[in-house]
Each structure stands twice: as structure tokens, then as C-alpha cells.
PDB file of C-alpha atoms in Angstrom:
ATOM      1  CA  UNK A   1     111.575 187.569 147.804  1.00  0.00           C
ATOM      2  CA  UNK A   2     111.593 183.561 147.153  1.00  0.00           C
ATOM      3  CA  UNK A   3     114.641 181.681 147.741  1.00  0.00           C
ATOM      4  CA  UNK A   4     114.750 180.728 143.926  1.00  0.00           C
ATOM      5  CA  UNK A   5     114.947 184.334 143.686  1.00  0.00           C
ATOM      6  CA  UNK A   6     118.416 184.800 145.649  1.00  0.00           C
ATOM      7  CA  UNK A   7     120.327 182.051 143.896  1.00  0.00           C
ATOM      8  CA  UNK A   8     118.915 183.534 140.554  1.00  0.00           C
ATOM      9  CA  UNK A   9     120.277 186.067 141.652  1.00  0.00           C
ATOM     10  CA  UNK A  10     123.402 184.868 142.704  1.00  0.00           C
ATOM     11  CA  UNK A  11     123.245 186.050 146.208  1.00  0.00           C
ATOM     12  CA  UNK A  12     126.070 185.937 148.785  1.00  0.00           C
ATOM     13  CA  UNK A  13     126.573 183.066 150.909  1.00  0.00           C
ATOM     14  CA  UNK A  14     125.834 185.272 154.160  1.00  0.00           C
ATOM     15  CA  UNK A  15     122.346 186.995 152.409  1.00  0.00           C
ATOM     16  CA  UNK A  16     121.260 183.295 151.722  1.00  0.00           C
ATOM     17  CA  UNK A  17     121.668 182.568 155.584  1.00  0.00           C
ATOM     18  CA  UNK A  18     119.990 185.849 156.688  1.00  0.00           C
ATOM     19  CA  UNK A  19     116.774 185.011 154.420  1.00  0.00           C
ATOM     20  CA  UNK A  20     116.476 181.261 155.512  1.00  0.00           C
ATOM     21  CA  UNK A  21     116.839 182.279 159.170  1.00  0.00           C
ATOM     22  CA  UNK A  22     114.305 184.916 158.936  1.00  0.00           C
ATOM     23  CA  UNK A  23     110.816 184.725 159.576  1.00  0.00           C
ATOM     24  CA  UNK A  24     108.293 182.883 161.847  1.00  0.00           C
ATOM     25  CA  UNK A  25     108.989 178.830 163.085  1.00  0.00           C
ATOM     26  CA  UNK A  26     106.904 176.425 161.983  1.00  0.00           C
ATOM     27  CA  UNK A  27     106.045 172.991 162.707  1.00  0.00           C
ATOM     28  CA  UNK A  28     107.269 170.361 160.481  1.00  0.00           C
ATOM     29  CA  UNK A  29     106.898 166.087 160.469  1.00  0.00           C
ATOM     30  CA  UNK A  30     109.366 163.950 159.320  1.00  0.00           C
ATOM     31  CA  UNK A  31     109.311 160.412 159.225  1.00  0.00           C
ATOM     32  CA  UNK A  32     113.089 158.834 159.551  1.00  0.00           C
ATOM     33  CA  UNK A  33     114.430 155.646 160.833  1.00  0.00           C
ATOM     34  CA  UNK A  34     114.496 155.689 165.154  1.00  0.00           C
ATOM     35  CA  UNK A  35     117.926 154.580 164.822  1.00  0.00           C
ATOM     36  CA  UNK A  36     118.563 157.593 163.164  1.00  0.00           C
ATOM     37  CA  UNK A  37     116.911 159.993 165.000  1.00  0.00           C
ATOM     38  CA  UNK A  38     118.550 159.070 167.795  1.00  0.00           C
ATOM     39  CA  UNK A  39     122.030 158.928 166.914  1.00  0.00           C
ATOM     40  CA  UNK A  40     121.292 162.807 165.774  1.00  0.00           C
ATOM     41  CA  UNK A  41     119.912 163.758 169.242  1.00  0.00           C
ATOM     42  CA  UNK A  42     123.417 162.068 170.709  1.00  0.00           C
ATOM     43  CA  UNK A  43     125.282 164.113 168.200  1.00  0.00           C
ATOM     44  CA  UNK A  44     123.635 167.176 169.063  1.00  0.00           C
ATOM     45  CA  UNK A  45     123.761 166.715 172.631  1.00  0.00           C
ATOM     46  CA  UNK A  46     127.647 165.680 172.646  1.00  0.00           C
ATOM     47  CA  UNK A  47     127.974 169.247 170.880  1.00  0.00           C
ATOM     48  CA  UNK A  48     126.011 171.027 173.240  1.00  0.00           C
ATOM     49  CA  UNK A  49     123.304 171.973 170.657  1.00  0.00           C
ATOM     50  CA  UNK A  50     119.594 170.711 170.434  1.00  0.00           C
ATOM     51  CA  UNK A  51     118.041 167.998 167.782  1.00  0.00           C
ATOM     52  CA  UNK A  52     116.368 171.095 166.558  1.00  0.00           C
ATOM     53  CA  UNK A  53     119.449 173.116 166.117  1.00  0.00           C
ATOM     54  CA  UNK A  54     120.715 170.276 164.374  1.00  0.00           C
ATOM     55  CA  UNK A  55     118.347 170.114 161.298  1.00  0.00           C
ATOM     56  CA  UNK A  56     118.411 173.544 160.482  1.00  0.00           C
ATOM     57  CA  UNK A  57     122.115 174.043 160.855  1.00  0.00           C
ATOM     58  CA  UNK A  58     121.855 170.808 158.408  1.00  0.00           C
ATOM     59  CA  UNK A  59     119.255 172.604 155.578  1.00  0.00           C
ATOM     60  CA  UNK A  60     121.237 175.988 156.307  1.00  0.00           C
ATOM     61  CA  UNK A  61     124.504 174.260 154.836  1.00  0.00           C
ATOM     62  CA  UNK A  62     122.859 172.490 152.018  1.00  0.00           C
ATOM     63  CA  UNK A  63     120.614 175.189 150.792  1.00  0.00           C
ATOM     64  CA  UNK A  64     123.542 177.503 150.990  1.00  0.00           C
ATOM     65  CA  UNK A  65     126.246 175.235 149.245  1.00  0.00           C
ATOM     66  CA  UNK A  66     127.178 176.652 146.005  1.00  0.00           C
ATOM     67  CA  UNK A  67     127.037 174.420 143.274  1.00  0.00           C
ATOM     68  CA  UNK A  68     130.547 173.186 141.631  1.00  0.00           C
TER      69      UNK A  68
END
């Protein structure tokens, strides 16, 4: 199953979150602004979480968010 799929589907919030954090890790490169990067590691780090942690918690909300 695709994500498409789910919200075609019209699948709950917490099945959304259980497909996205299935399956293996990749490796992905983004190119952002240093400043930026870095005022997302201090984020993460004042909340006890990694950069890492920090991105997909970020995609997680958005690509869960139900439209209005």
C-alpha cells in the first residue's frame, strides 16, 4: 500500500503514522541554509531529541495533517 492510497482512503490519523514509520531508514540529502540547520540541531537538543528525530517528527505532522 502507497501513501496516496491511505488518504484515498481516508485513513485514520494513527494508521497514517504507523505506515510512515514503518519500514527500512534510508539516507536522504538536503541542502538548507547553515543558519538553519543549526538553529534545528539547538532546538532539538534543548528538547532532548536528535536533528534526526526532528525532521521526521516534522514530515510525520505534515503528511498526517488533515486538510481543512
Amino acid at each position: 500500500m502507497k501513501y496516496a492510497e491511505l488518504v484515498d482512503g481516508e485513513a485514520k490519523t494513527g494508521e497514517l503514522k504507523s505506515f510512515l514509520v514503518d519500514g527500512e531508514n534510508v539516507a536522504v540529502t538536503i541542502r538548507i541554509p547553515k543558519n538553519m540547520r543549526d538553529a534545528a540541531k539547538d532546538a532539538a537538543a534543548l528538547s532532548g531529541i536528535s536533528f534526526t528525530s526532528l525532521v521526521k517528527m516534522s514530515l510525520i505532522e505534515y503528511l498526517t495533517k488533515k486538510e481543512k
